[in-house]
Short mmCIF file of C-alpha atoms and ligand atoms in Angstrom, two decimals:
data_model
loop_
_atom_site.label_atom_id
_atom_site.label_comp_id
_atom_site.label_asym_id
_atom_site.label_seq_id
_atom_site.Cartn_x
_atom_site.Cartn_y
_atom_site.Cartn_z
CA UNK A 672 -3.52 162.43 29.68
CA UNK A 673 -7.14 161.64 28.89
CA UNK A 674 -7.91 157.92 28.74
CA UNK A 675 -10.36 156.27 26.41
CA UNK A 676 -13.93 155.65 27.56
CA UNK A 677 -13.56 151.84 27.84
CA UNK A 678 -10.54 152.18 30.13
CA UNK A 679 -11.63 151.26 33.71
CA UNK A 680 -9.26 153.92 35.02
CA UNK A 681 -11.01 156.54 32.94
CA UNK A 682 -12.12 159.61 34.85
CA UNK A 683 -14.96 161.25 33.01
CA UNK A 684 -14.11 165.00 32.71
CA UNK A 685 -16.10 167.28 34.96
CA UNK A 686 -16.91 170.98 35.03
CA UNK A 687 -14.21 172.67 37.11
CA UNK A 688 -16.75 175.14 38.50
CA UNK A 689 -19.74 172.96 39.51
CA UNK A 690 -18.15 169.52 39.36
CA UNK A 691 -20.81 167.78 37.28
CA UNK A 692 -19.86 165.45 34.43
CA UNK A 693 -19.48 167.20 31.12
CA UNK A 694 -21.74 166.20 28.22
CA UNK A 695 -20.19 164.61 25.17
CA UNK A 696 -20.67 167.90 23.34
CA UNK A 697 -18.83 169.72 26.13
CA UNK A 698 -15.71 167.56 26.15
CA UNK A 699 -12.54 169.64 25.99
CA UNK A 700 -14.15 172.52 27.89
CA UNK A 701 -13.11 173.59 31.38
CA UNK A 702 -16.58 174.58 32.57
CA UNK A 703 -20.00 173.35 31.45
CA UNK A 704 -22.41 175.40 29.37
CA UNK A 705 -24.74 175.89 32.33
CA UNK A 706 -21.95 177.51 34.36
CA UNK A 707 -20.96 179.60 31.37
CA UNK A 708 -24.54 180.81 30.83
CA UNK A 709 -25.06 181.58 34.53
CA UNK A 710 -21.77 183.49 34.66
CA UNK A 711 -22.72 185.51 31.56
CA UNK A 712 -26.09 186.35 33.12
CA UNK A 713 -24.49 187.41 36.43
CA UNK A 714 -21.90 189.55 34.65
CA UNK A 715 -24.58 191.20 32.54
CA UNK A 716 -26.53 192.16 35.66
CA UNK A 717 -23.53 193.62 37.49
CA UNK A 718 -23.43 197.12 35.92
CA UNK A 719 -27.05 197.85 36.92
CA UNK A 720 -26.48 196.48 40.43
CA UNK A 721 -23.32 198.56 40.69
CA UNK A 722 -25.19 201.74 39.67
CA UNK A 723 -27.72 201.13 42.45
CA UNK A 724 -24.93 200.53 44.97
CA UNK A 725 -23.31 203.82 43.95
CA UNK A 726 -26.61 205.61 44.54
CA UNK A 727 -26.76 204.21 48.07
CA UNK A 728 -23.09 205.04 48.65
CA UNK A 729 -23.70 208.64 47.56
CA UNK A 730 -26.77 208.94 49.77
CA UNK A 731 -25.13 207.59 52.90
CA UNK A 732 -21.96 209.56 52.29
CA UNK A 733 -23.85 212.85 51.95
CA UNK A 734 -26.14 212.11 54.86
CA UNK A 735 -23.45 212.06 57.51
CA UNK A 736 -23.33 215.39 59.35
CA UNK A 737 -20.02 216.77 60.58
CA UNK A 738 -18.90 215.23 63.89
CA UNK A 739 -19.12 218.57 65.72
CA UNK A 740 -22.80 218.94 64.92
CA UNK A 741 -23.92 215.52 66.12
CA UNK A 742 -23.78 216.02 69.88
CA UNK A 743 -27.09 217.17 71.27
CA UNK A 744 -28.66 217.16 67.82
CA UNK A 745 -31.87 215.30 67.05
CA UNK A 746 -30.47 214.52 63.60
CA UNK A 747 -28.49 211.29 63.95
CA UNK A 748 -25.58 210.36 61.72
CA UNK A 749 -26.49 207.83 59.06
CA UNK A 750 -24.67 204.59 59.81
CA UNK A 751 -22.23 204.06 56.97
CA UNK A 752 -23.11 201.07 54.86
CA UNK A 753 -19.80 199.26 55.00
CA UNK A 754 -21.01 196.43 52.78
CA UNK A 755 -21.97 198.97 50.11
CA UNK A 756 -18.80 201.02 50.49
CA UNK A 757 -16.55 197.97 50.30
CA UNK A 758 -18.12 197.14 46.93
CA UNK A 759 -18.14 200.67 45.46
CA UNK A 760 -14.79 201.99 46.73
CA UNK A 761 -11.34 201.27 45.30
CA UNK A 762 -10.59 197.59 45.83
CA UNK A 763 -14.28 196.72 45.44
CA UNK A 764 -16.25 195.30 42.53
CA UNK A 765 -14.32 197.21 39.85
CA UNK A 766 -10.95 195.99 41.14
CA UNK A 767 -12.14 192.41 41.44
CA UNK A 768 -13.44 192.44 37.85
CA UNK A 769 -10.24 194.13 36.66
CA UNK A 770 -8.13 191.42 38.28
CA UNK A 771 -10.03 188.74 36.35
CA UNK A 772 -9.67 190.74 33.13
CA UNK A 773 -5.93 191.20 33.80
CA UNK A 774 -5.46 187.45 34.23
CA UNK A 775 -7.42 186.66 31.06
CA UNK A 776 -5.44 189.22 29.06
CA UNK A 777 -2.17 187.76 30.34
CA UNK A 778 -3.25 184.32 29.19
CA UNK A 779 -4.52 185.64 25.84
CA UNK A 780 -1.24 187.50 25.28
CA UNK A 781 0.67 184.30 25.95
CA UNK A 782 -1.14 182.56 23.10
CA UNK A 783 -1.67 185.58 20.82
CA UNK A 784 0.72 188.50 21.32
CA UNK A 785 -1.67 190.87 19.54
CA UNK A 786 -3.57 191.12 22.87
CA UNK A 787 -1.67 194.13 24.15
CA UNK A 788 -4.39 196.59 25.10
CA UNK A 789 -4.45 197.15 28.85
CA UNK A 790 -7.72 196.91 30.74
CA UNK A 791 -9.78 200.02 31.34
CA UNK A 792 -8.32 202.18 34.12
CA UNK A 793 -10.86 204.70 35.26
CA UNK A 794 -13.13 205.43 38.15
CA UNK A 795 -15.10 202.37 39.30
CA UNK A 796 -18.42 203.61 37.87
CA UNK A 797 -16.87 203.88 34.40
CA UNK A 798 -14.72 200.79 34.73
CA UNK A 799 -17.32 198.21 35.77
CA UNK A 800 -19.28 198.25 32.46
CA UNK A 801 -15.98 198.10 30.54
CA UNK A 802 -14.69 195.11 32.49
CA UNK A 803 -18.05 193.38 32.14
CA UNK A 804 -18.05 193.97 28.38
CA UNK A 805 -14.61 192.39 28.05
CA UNK A 806 -15.44 189.43 30.30
CA UNK A 807 -18.78 188.67 28.59
CA UNK A 808 -17.17 188.90 25.14
CA UNK A 809 -14.34 186.57 26.09
CA UNK A 810 -16.24 184.19 28.35
CA UNK A 811 -16.74 181.58 25.57
CA UNK A 812 -12.95 181.51 25.08
CA UNK A 813 -12.31 181.25 28.84
CA UNK A 814 -14.90 178.49 29.34
CA UNK A 815 -13.19 176.46 26.68
CA UNK A 816 -9.50 177.25 26.99
CA UNK A 817 -8.65 179.01 30.25
CA UNK A 818 -7.54 176.61 32.99
CA UNK A 819 -8.32 178.87 35.95
CA UNK A 820 -11.85 179.71 34.78
CA UNK A 821 -13.42 177.63 37.57
CA UNK A 822 -12.13 180.08 40.20
CA UNK A 823 -13.34 183.07 38.17
CA UNK A 824 -16.82 181.56 37.77
CA UNK A 825 -16.86 181.24 41.56
CA UNK A 826 -15.58 184.82 42.08
CA UNK A 827 -18.25 186.26 39.78
CA UNK A 828 -20.91 184.26 41.62
CA UNK A 829 -19.67 185.66 44.97
CA UNK A 830 -19.47 189.23 43.69
CA UNK A 831 -23.00 189.06 42.23
CA UNK A 832 -24.33 187.60 45.51
CA UNK A 833 -22.60 190.32 47.58
CA UNK A 834 -24.05 193.09 45.39
CA UNK A 835 -27.54 191.58 45.56
CA UNK A 836 -27.29 191.13 49.34
CA UNK A 837 -26.08 194.70 49.90
CA UNK A 838 -29.05 196.01 47.93
CA UNK A 839 -31.60 194.01 49.94
CA UNK A 840 -29.90 194.33 53.31
CA UNK A 841 -32.23 196.81 54.99
CA UNK A 842 -35.31 195.80 56.86
CA UNK A 843 -37.13 197.25 53.88
CA UNK A 844 -35.42 195.77 50.82
CA UNK A 845 -33.32 198.13 48.78
CA UNK A 846 -34.01 201.08 51.07
CA UNK A 847 -31.61 203.24 52.96
CA UNK A 848 -32.09 205.88 55.63
CA UNK A 849 -31.20 209.42 54.52
CA UNK A 850 -31.73 211.37 57.73
CA UNK A 851 -34.72 213.01 59.32
CA UNK A 852 -37.49 215.03 57.71
CA UNK A 853 -36.50 218.73 57.97
CA UNK A 854 -40.03 220.13 57.44
CA UNK A 855 -41.22 222.49 60.16
CA UNK A 856 -44.78 221.70 61.26
CA UNK A 857 -47.01 223.66 63.65
CA UNK A 858 -45.59 221.83 66.68
CA UNK A 859 -41.95 221.86 65.56
CA UNK A 860 -39.67 219.83 63.36
CA UNK A 861 -41.30 216.81 61.66
CA UNK A 862 -38.08 214.78 62.14
CA UNK A 863 -39.56 211.51 60.83
CA UNK A 864 -36.89 209.17 59.43
CA UNK A 865 -36.69 209.42 55.64
CA UNK A 866 -35.94 206.45 53.42
CA UNK A 867 -34.59 206.49 49.90
CA UNK A 868 -34.77 203.59 47.51
CA UNK A 869 -31.96 202.73 45.15
CA UNK A 870 -34.43 202.11 42.33
CA UNK A 871 -36.61 205.23 42.64
CA UNK A 872 -35.62 208.87 42.93
CA UNK A 873 -38.67 209.77 45.02
CA UNK A 874 -38.30 210.31 48.76
CA UNK A 875 -41.56 210.75 50.65
CA UNK A 876 -41.98 211.51 54.34
CA UNK A 877 -44.35 208.98 55.87
CA UNK A 878 -45.34 211.45 58.60
CA UNK A 879 -46.02 214.80 56.93
CA UNK A 880 -46.26 213.61 53.31
CA UNK A 881 -43.64 215.98 51.92
CA UNK A 882 -41.99 214.63 48.77
CA UNK A 883 -38.58 215.15 47.21
CA UNK A 884 -39.09 213.88 43.71
CA UNK A 885 -35.71 213.73 42.01
CA UNK A 886 -31.96 214.18 42.37
CA UNK A 887 -32.25 217.98 42.29
CA UNK A 888 -34.81 217.81 45.07
CA UNK A 889 -32.41 215.67 47.10
CA UNK A 890 -29.94 218.57 47.11
CA UNK A 891 -32.74 220.79 48.42
CA UNK A 892 -33.50 218.15 51.06
CA UNK A 893 -29.85 218.07 52.12
CA UNK A 894 -29.77 221.86 52.50
CA UNK A 895 -33.04 221.78 54.47
CA UNK A 896 -31.63 219.10 56.77
CA UNK A 897 -28.44 221.10 57.31
CA UNK A 898 -30.49 224.20 58.07
CA UNK A 899 -32.71 222.23 60.49
CA UNK A 900 -29.62 220.82 62.13
CA UNK A 901 -28.01 224.25 62.45
CA UNK A 902 -31.24 225.49 64.06
CA UNK A 903 -31.15 222.59 66.53
CA UNK A 904 -27.53 223.17 67.41
CA UNK A 905 -27.95 226.92 67.90
ZN1 ZN B 312 -20.59 173.62 35.60
ZN1 ZN B 313 -42.01 215.00 57.40
#
């Protein structure tokens, strides 16, 4: 199949992910070392990005008041972050990584039947680090021997870009609205919009200065908001 270098018909082999000519030392590989290194770096970052996305998903999920309470209330529903939910829910990042792992395992089993262990099947938060571990460990094999690796390099690049974009989507990067401040001031409810960051557990009201410092305090905040909302609706 491959011609010799002095053959005029010779097509120098290229990386099937980025298309550049392979170096002499890379001949026989499907993707170049640069693409392999970038893919490894993106994979390695995914679990931390996924954890932050789950935090936002949990915040926006909990922040939505029941439909019945929204009419006439000053507490608006939090718009669901569809980009975040599509990555964290079933069919999201975990499924996309699992599909790559499945394909690699099928190919590995074809060449070495000892590869019989099925991929991790758990909730997405548990599964993502497991899939990433498998893919990083076997990436050198795939870069060298797996014909469809170019598509997977591209898929990982897309997934990483989607996660990064979802985390910086708000007007204020990495921040998400979590409802209105429930603190009662002298002239009534503070009701300033509260923002949570995916990288810090501290929520601070920019109007009255009240702080909710950690996850436990967020539960208190949620109860306070529900109580404020019930007061409004009554
Ligand atoms: Zn490349
Ligand atoms: Zn406030």
